[in-house]
Amino acid sequence: MNTSKIASRYDRFSKVYDLFESPMERRTFSKYRARALSLAEGKVLEIGVGTGKNLPYYPQNVEVTAIDFSRGMLEKAEKRRRELGLKNVRLLHMDVQNLEFEEDTFDTVVSTFVFCTVPDPIKGLKEAYRVLKPGGKAIFLEHMKSRSKLLNLPLYMMEPFMKTMLGTSMIRETQDNIKKAGFKVERVENLFFDIVKLIIATKPPG
């Protein structure tokens, strides 16, 4: 499925997206976000801001540029940004596969539950790597394929439904993809078995 088709599905789904995810958000995802975003520093690029669920969790002293390829999702994020009164956040319509920034621009790159949906995840990750400063930090909070065949059974069952609805894959090998894009993985925390992970990676200096 190409990028424009997926973006248009998110445009339509943006009206009910928060309602759809609210049970998981309240129970677990909000805690995961708080943990991940507390690690952000300096000039930050958030990839796939969606409806802005991460915005309340950023440290006050960071400068955030947050992008999304769906205008519908960005409208929701802008509403949330205004309600929170955040002056240190700007929102831009942009595709991670084709970032419009110079290389070595950001101190931190953030992605939460995004690379399950990017049509070409390696291309998107390489773009994130390009715009991160040498020595910079990448924070990935992502769900992915498990190493357990038993745990993968429900993921494979959900795959056709999620692919059709939003172009999302439940069985991406995102940790491996992060390494393939050039990042050095520094730390991995399994948050929900080995399906939901917090991955801290860096762009090696030089």
PDB file of C-alpha atoms in Angstrom:
ATOM      1  CA  MET A   1       0.000   0.000   0.000  1.00  0.00           C
ATOM      2  CA  ASN A   2       1.456   3.375  -0.973  1.00  0.00           C
ATOM      3  CA  THR A   3       1.973   6.362   1.324  1.00  0.00           C
ATOM      4  CA  SER A   4      -0.882   8.521   0.012  1.00  0.00           C
ATOM      5  CA  LYS A   5      -3.422   5.707   0.478  1.00  0.00           C
ATOM      6  CA  ILE A   6      -2.297   5.086   4.060  1.00  0.00           C
ATOM      7  CA  ALA A   7      -2.306   8.821   4.832  1.00  0.00           C
ATOM      8  CA  SER A   8      -5.862   9.160   3.493  1.00  0.00           C
ATOM      9  CA  ARG A   9      -6.998   6.293   5.727  1.00  0.00           C
ATOM     10  CA  TYR A  10      -5.498   8.048   8.745  1.00  0.00           C
ATOM     11  CA  ASP A  11      -7.209  11.281   7.660  1.00  0.00           C
ATOM     12  CA  ARG A  12     -10.565   9.524   7.820  1.00  0.00           C
ATOM     13  CA  PHE A  13      -9.767   7.560  10.973  1.00  0.00           C
ATOM     14  CA  SER A  14      -8.412  10.611  12.846  1.00  0.00           C
ATOM     15  CA  LYS A  15     -11.920  11.523  14.057  1.00  0.00           C
ATOM     16  CA  VAL A  16     -12.203   8.333  16.146  1.00  0.00           C
ATOM     17  CA  TYR A  17      -8.544   7.361  16.563  1.00  0.00           C
ATOM     18  CA  ASP A  18      -8.194   8.439  20.204  1.00  0.00           C
ATOM     19  CA  LEU A  19     -11.462   6.725  21.127  1.00  0.00           C
ATOM     20  CA  PHE A  20     -10.321   3.533  19.389  1.00  0.00           C
ATOM     21  CA  GLU A  21      -7.050   3.453  21.347  1.00  0.00           C
ATOM     22  CA  SER A  22      -8.302   4.830  24.667  1.00  0.00           C
ATOM     23  CA  PRO A  23      -8.464   1.511  26.622  1.00  0.00           C
ATOM     24  CA  MET A  24      -4.841   0.625  25.765  1.00  0.00           C
ATOM     25  CA  GLU A  25      -3.727   4.228  26.242  1.00  0.00           C
ATOM     26  CA  ARG A  26      -5.127   4.497  29.751  1.00  0.00           C
ATOM     27  CA  ARG A  27      -3.992   1.050  30.842  1.00  0.00           C
ATOM     28  CA  THR A  28      -0.430   0.926  29.517  1.00  0.00           C
ATOM     29  CA  PHE A  29       0.613   3.184  26.645  1.00  0.00           C
ATOM     30  CA  SER A  30       0.523   6.423  28.662  1.00  0.00           C
ATOM     31  CA  LYS A  31       3.062   4.965  31.128  1.00  0.00           C
ATOM     32  CA  TYR A  32       5.281   3.817  28.286  1.00  0.00           C
ATOM     33  CA  ARG A  33       5.140   7.271  26.677  1.00  0.00           C
ATOM     34  CA  ALA A  34       6.056   9.044  29.921  1.00  0.00           C
ATOM     35  CA  ARG A  35       9.063   6.765  30.335  1.00  0.00           C
ATOM     36  CA  ALA A  36      10.262   7.198  26.752  1.00  0.00           C
ATOM     37  CA  LEU A  37       9.744  10.958  26.448  1.00  0.00           C
ATOM     38  CA  SER A  38      11.546  11.717  29.709  1.00  0.00           C
ATOM     39  CA  LEU A  39      14.739  10.776  27.824  1.00  0.00           C
ATOM     40  CA  ALA A  40      14.345  13.447  25.107  1.00  0.00           C
ATOM     41  CA  GLU A  41      16.940  16.221  25.065  1.00  0.00           C
ATOM     42  CA  GLY A  42      17.736  19.381  23.120  1.00  0.00           C
ATOM     43  CA  LYS A  43      16.346  19.832  19.635  1.00  0.00           C
ATOM     44  CA  VAL A  44      13.858  16.995  19.070  1.00  0.00           C
ATOM     45  CA  LEU A  45      12.258  15.539  15.942  1.00  0.00           C
ATOM     46  CA  GLU A  46       9.145  13.479  16.608  1.00  0.00           C
ATOM     47  CA  ILE A  47       8.222  11.218  13.719  1.00  0.00           C
ATOM     48  CA  GLY A  48       4.527  10.435  13.296  1.00  0.00           C
ATOM     49  CA  VAL A  49       3.072  12.708  15.980  1.00  0.00           C
ATOM     50  CA  GLY A  50      -0.445  11.418  15.245  1.00  0.00           C
ATOM     51  CA  THR A  51      -3.017  13.128  17.476  1.00  0.00           C
ATOM     52  CA  GLY A  52      -0.283  14.432  19.780  1.00  0.00           C
ATOM     53  CA  LYS A  53      -0.439  11.851  22.550  1.00  0.00           C
ATOM     54  CA  ASN A  54       3.242  12.360  23.374  1.00  0.00           C
ATOM     55  CA  LEU A  55       3.012  16.137  23.777  1.00  0.00           C
ATOM     56  CA  PRO A  56       2.156  16.212  27.515  1.00  0.00           C
ATOM     57  CA  TYR A  57       5.212  14.121  28.377  1.00  0.00           C
ATOM     58  CA  TYR A  58       8.073  16.153  26.895  1.00  0.00           C
ATOM     59  CA  PRO A  59      10.491  17.903  29.275  1.00  0.00           C
ATOM     60  CA  GLN A  60       9.838  21.666  29.280  1.00  0.00           C
ATOM     61  CA  ASN A  61      13.362  22.543  28.168  1.00  0.00           C
ATOM     62  CA  VAL A  62      13.273  20.748  24.786  1.00  0.00           C
ATOM     63  CA  GLU A  63      12.425  22.218  21.378  1.00  0.00           C
ATOM     64  CA  VAL A  64      10.133  19.849  19.473  1.00  0.00           C
ATOM     65  CA  THR A  65       9.464  19.623  15.748  1.00  0.00           C
ATOM     66  CA  ALA A  66       6.741  17.010  15.236  1.00  0.00           C
ATOM     67  CA  ILE A  67       5.728  15.676  11.824  1.00  0.00           C
ATOM     68  CA  ASP A  68       2.997  13.486  10.379  1.00  0.00           C
ATOM     69  CA  PHE A  69       1.909  12.525   6.867  1.00  0.00           C
ATOM     70  CA  SER A  70      -1.805  12.791   7.766  1.00  0.00           C
ATOM     71  CA  ARG A  71      -3.352  16.264   7.842  1.00  0.00           C
ATOM     72  CA  GLY A  72      -6.318  14.881   9.790  1.00  0.00           C
ATOM     73  CA  MET A  73      -4.054  13.611  12.557  1.00  0.00           C
ATOM     74  CA  LEU A  74      -2.119  16.893  12.588  1.00  0.00           C
ATOM     75  CA  GLU A  75      -5.339  18.844  13.132  1.00  0.00           C
ATOM     76  CA  LYS A  76      -5.983  16.790  16.267  1.00  0.00           C
ATOM     77  CA  ALA A  77      -2.380  17.283  17.415  1.00  0.00           C
ATOM     78  CA  GLU A  78      -2.618  21.049  16.887  1.00  0.00           C
ATOM     79  CA  LYS A  79      -5.774  21.181  18.996  1.00  0.00           C
ATOM     80  CA  ARG A  80      -3.972  19.283  21.761  1.00  0.00           C
ATOM     81  CA  ARG A  81      -0.903  21.546  21.479  1.00  0.00           C
ATOM     82  CA  ARG A  82      -3.096  24.654  21.929  1.00  0.00           C
ATOM     83  CA  GLU A  83      -4.976  23.134  24.874  1.00  0.00           C
ATOM     84  CA  LEU A  84      -1.662  22.344  26.584  1.00  0.00           C
ATOM     85  CA  GLY A  85      -0.330  25.836  25.815  1.00  0.00           C
ATOM     86  CA  LEU A  86       2.920  24.471  24.392  1.00  0.00           C
ATOM     87  CA  LYS A  87       5.133  27.157  22.861  1.00  0.00           C
ATOM     88  CA  ASN A  88       8.094  24.819  22.354  1.00  0.00           C
ATOM     89  CA  VAL A  89       6.333  22.560  19.818  1.00  0.00           C
ATOM     90  CA  ARG A  90       5.791  23.095  16.088  1.00  0.00           C
ATOM     91  CA  LEU A  91       3.841  20.730  13.851  1.00  0.00           C
ATOM     92  CA  LEU A  92       4.625  20.076  10.190  1.00  0.00           C
ATOM     93  CA  HIS A  93       3.010  18.027   7.426  1.00  0.00           C
ATOM     94  CA  MET A  94       5.830  15.743   6.271  1.00  0.00           C
ATOM     95  CA  ASP A  95       6.655  12.136   5.394  1.00  0.00           C
ATOM     96  CA  VAL A  96       9.515  10.488   7.304  1.00  0.00           C
ATOM     97  CA  GLN A  97      10.556   8.751   4.082  1.00  0.00           C
ATOM     98  CA  ASN A  98      11.400  12.171   2.602  1.00  0.00           C
ATOM     99  CA  LEU A  99      12.403  14.532   5.398  1.00  0.00           C
ATOM    100  CA  GLU A 100      12.864  18.188   4.475  1.00  0.00           C
ATOM    101  CA  PHE A 101      15.663  18.879   6.961  1.00  0.00           C
ATOM    102  CA  GLU A 102      19.416  19.210   6.589  1.00  0.00           C
ATOM    103  CA  GLU A 103      21.500  16.318   7.838  1.00  0.00           C
ATOM    104  CA  ASP A 104      22.802  16.453  11.434  1.00  0.00           C
ATOM    105  CA  THR A 105      19.969  18.776  12.580  1.00  0.00           C
ATOM    106  CA  PHE A 106      18.467  17.153  15.698  1.00  0.00           C
ATOM    107  CA  ASP A 107      19.817  16.068  19.087  1.00  0.00           C
ATOM    108  CA  THR A 108      17.023  13.513  19.614  1.00  0.00           C
ATOM    109  CA  VAL A 109      14.699  11.594  17.303  1.00  0.00           C
ATOM    110  CA  VAL A 110      11.497  10.144  18.785  1.00  0.00           C
ATOM    111  CA  SER A 111       9.188   7.519  17.309  1.00  0.00           C
ATOM    112  CA  THR A 112       6.294   5.907  19.163  1.00  0.00           C
ATOM    113  CA  PHE A 113       4.295   3.173  17.414  1.00  0.00           C
ATOM    114  CA  VAL A 114       5.169   4.527  13.956  1.00  0.00           C
ATOM    115  CA  PHE A 115       7.462   2.162  12.072  1.00  0.00           C
ATOM    116  CA  CYS A 116       4.762  -0.508  11.984  1.00  0.00           C
ATOM    117  CA  THR A 117       3.024   1.722   9.421  1.00  0.00           C
ATOM    118  CA  VAL A 118       5.759   3.489   7.387  1.00  0.00           C
ATOM    119  CA  PRO A 119       5.511   1.854   3.918  1.00  0.00           C
ATOM    120  CA  ASP A 120       9.300   1.609   3.527  1.00  0.00           C
ATOM    121  CA  PRO A 121      10.572   1.403   7.122  1.00  0.00           C
ATOM    122  CA  ILE A 122      14.259   1.153   6.197  1.00  0.00           C
ATOM    123  CA  LYS A 123      14.034   4.288   4.060  1.00  0.00           C
ATOM    124  CA  GLY A 124      12.254   6.137   6.892  1.00  0.00           C
ATOM    125  CA  LEU A 125      14.807   4.998   9.456  1.00  0.00           C
ATOM    126  CA  LYS A 126      17.699   6.025   7.210  1.00  0.00           C
ATOM    127  CA  GLU A 127      16.134   9.484   6.880  1.00  0.00           C
ATOM    128  CA  ALA A 128      15.823   9.692  10.677  1.00  0.00           C
ATOM    129  CA  TYR A 129      19.468   8.666  10.946  1.00  0.00           C
ATOM    130  CA  ARG A 130      20.501  11.303   8.386  1.00  0.00           C
ATOM    131  CA  VAL A 131      18.937  14.232  10.251  1.00  0.00           C
ATOM    132  CA  LEU A 132      20.189  13.123  13.696  1.00  0.00           C
ATOM    133  CA  LYS A 133      23.429  14.732  14.856  1.00  0.00           C
ATOM    134  CA  PRO A 134      26.462  12.463  15.314  1.00  0.00           C
ATOM    135  CA  GLY A 135      26.324  11.258  18.911  1.00  0.00           C
ATOM    136  CA  GLY A 136      22.590  12.011  18.990  1.00  0.00           C
ATOM    137  CA  LYS A 137      19.961   9.782  20.547  1.00  0.00           C
ATOM    138  CA  ALA A 138      17.019   7.962  18.957  1.00  0.00           C
ATOM    139  CA  ILE A 139      14.116   6.838  21.151  1.00  0.00           C
ATOM    140  CA  PHE A 140      11.908   4.129  19.671  1.00  0.00           C
ATOM    141  CA  LEU A 141       8.779   2.907  21.445  1.00  0.00           C
ATOM    142  CA  GLU A 142       7.490   0.317  19.000  1.00  0.00           C
ATOM    143  CA  HIS A 143       5.583  -2.932  18.698  1.00  0.00           C
ATOM    144  CA  MET A 144       7.000  -5.703  16.548  1.00  0.00           C
ATOM    145  CA  LYS A 145       7.165  -9.391  15.789  1.00  0.00           C
ATOM    146  CA  SER A 146       8.090 -11.601  18.747  1.00  0.00           C
ATOM    147  CA  ARG A 147      10.765 -14.280  18.835  1.00  0.00           C
ATOM    148  CA  SER A 148       8.091 -16.600  20.249  1.00  0.00           C
ATOM    149  CA  LYS A 149       5.977 -18.503  17.718  1.00  0.00           C
ATOM    150  CA  LEU A 150       3.202 -18.729  20.304  1.00  0.00           C
ATOM    151  CA  LEU A 151       3.098 -14.963  20.892  1.00  0.00           C
ATOM    152  CA  ASN A 152       3.164 -14.368  17.149  1.00  0.00           C
ATOM    153  CA  LEU A 153      -0.067 -16.322  16.567  1.00  0.00           C
ATOM    154  CA  PRO A 154      -2.416 -13.461  17.551  1.00  0.00           C
ATOM    155  CA  LEU A 155      -0.193 -10.977  15.691  1.00  0.00           C
ATOM    156  CA  TYR A 156      -0.535 -12.968  12.459  1.00  0.00           C
ATOM    157  CA  MET A 157      -4.290 -13.201  13.051  1.00  0.00           C
ATOM    158  CA  MET A 158      -4.529  -9.403  13.478  1.00  0.00           C
ATOM    159  CA  GLU A 159      -2.289  -8.665  10.486  1.00  0.00           C
ATOM    160  CA  PRO A 160      -4.917  -8.782   7.668  1.00  0.00           C
ATOM    161  CA  PHE A 161      -7.372  -6.607   9.618  1.00  0.00           C
ATOM    162  CA  MET A 162      -4.797  -3.960  10.605  1.00  0.00           C
ATOM    163  CA  LYS A 163      -3.249  -3.925   7.128  1.00  0.00           C
ATOM    164  CA  THR A 164      -6.647  -3.358   5.535  1.00  0.00           C
ATOM    165  CA  MET A 165      -7.803  -0.742   8.051  1.00  0.00           C
ATOM    166  CA  LEU A 166      -4.673   1.409   8.434  1.00  0.00           C
ATOM    167  CA  GLY A 167      -1.815  -0.177   6.508  1.00  0.00           C
ATOM    168  CA  THR A 168      -0.242  -1.230   9.814  1.00  0.00           C
ATOM    169  CA  SER A 169       1.846  -4.388  10.120  1.00  0.00           C
ATOM    170  CA  MET A 170       1.884  -6.345  13.372  1.00  0.00           C
ATOM    171  CA  ILE A 171       4.905  -8.437  12.364  1.00  0.00           C
ATOM    172  CA  ARG A 172       7.630  -5.970  11.427  1.00  0.00           C
ATOM    173  CA  GLU A 173      11.148  -6.752  12.673  1.00  0.00           C
ATOM    174  CA  THR A 174      11.733  -3.179  13.783  1.00  0.00           C
ATOM    175  CA  GLN A 175      14.703  -3.746  16.080  1.00  0.00           C
ATOM    176  CA  ASP A 176      16.604  -5.374  13.211  1.00  0.00           C
ATOM    177  CA  ASN A 177      15.510  -2.582  10.866  1.00  0.00           C
ATOM    178  CA  ILE A 178      16.898   0.045  13.255  1.00  0.00           C
ATOM    179  CA  LYS A 179      20.297  -1.649  13.079  1.00  0.00           C
ATOM    180  CA  LYS A 180      20.100  -1.970   9.281  1.00  0.00           C
ATOM    181  CA  ALA A 181      19.561   1.790   9.019  1.00  0.00           C
ATOM    182  CA  GLY A 182      22.907   2.405  10.736  1.00  0.00           C
ATOM    183  CA  PHE A 183      21.887   3.088  14.332  1.00  0.00           C
ATOM    184  CA  LYS A 184      23.832   1.612  17.221  1.00  0.00           C
ATOM    185  CA  VAL A 185      21.358   0.035  19.642  1.00  0.00           C
ATOM    186  CA  GLU A 186      22.420   0.984  23.165  1.00  0.00           C
ATOM    187  CA  ARG A 187      19.570  -0.393  25.266  1.00  0.00           C
ATOM    188  CA  VAL A 188      16.423  -2.471  24.796  1.00  0.00           C
ATOM    189  CA  GLU A 189      13.640  -2.806  27.363  1.00  0.00           C
ATOM    190  CA  ASN A 190      10.873  -5.339  26.817  1.00  0.00           C
ATOM    191  CA  LEU A 191       7.696  -3.613  28.041  1.00  0.00           C
ATOM    192  CA  PHE A 192       5.084  -6.169  26.950  1.00  0.00           C
ATOM    193  CA  PHE A 193       6.861  -9.495  26.480  1.00  0.00           C
ATOM    194  CA  ASP A 194       9.169  -8.822  23.509  1.00  0.00           C
ATOM    195  CA  ILE A 195       6.349  -7.367  21.399  1.00  0.00           C
ATOM    196  CA  VAL A 196       6.380  -3.789  22.737  1.00  0.00           C
ATOM    197  CA  LYS A 197       9.902  -2.471  23.257  1.00  0.00           C
ATOM    198  CA  LEU A 198      11.654   0.712  24.272  1.00  0.00           C
ATOM    199  CA  ILE A 199      14.797   0.902  22.159  1.00  0.00           C
ATOM    200  CA  ILE A 200      17.459   3.551  22.759  1.00  0.00           C
ATOM    201  CA  ALA A 201      19.887   3.947  19.872  1.00  0.00           C
ATOM    202  CA  THR A 202      22.553   6.426  18.836  1.00  0.00           C
ATOM    203  CA  LYS A 203      24.191   7.745  15.694  1.00  0.00           C
ATOM    204  CA  PRO A 204      27.872   7.017  16.173  1.00  0.00           C
ATOM    205  CA  PRO A 205      30.043  10.169  16.209  1.00  0.00           C
ATOM    206  CA  GLY A 206      32.122  10.820  13.124  1.00  0.00           C
TER     207      GLY A 206
END
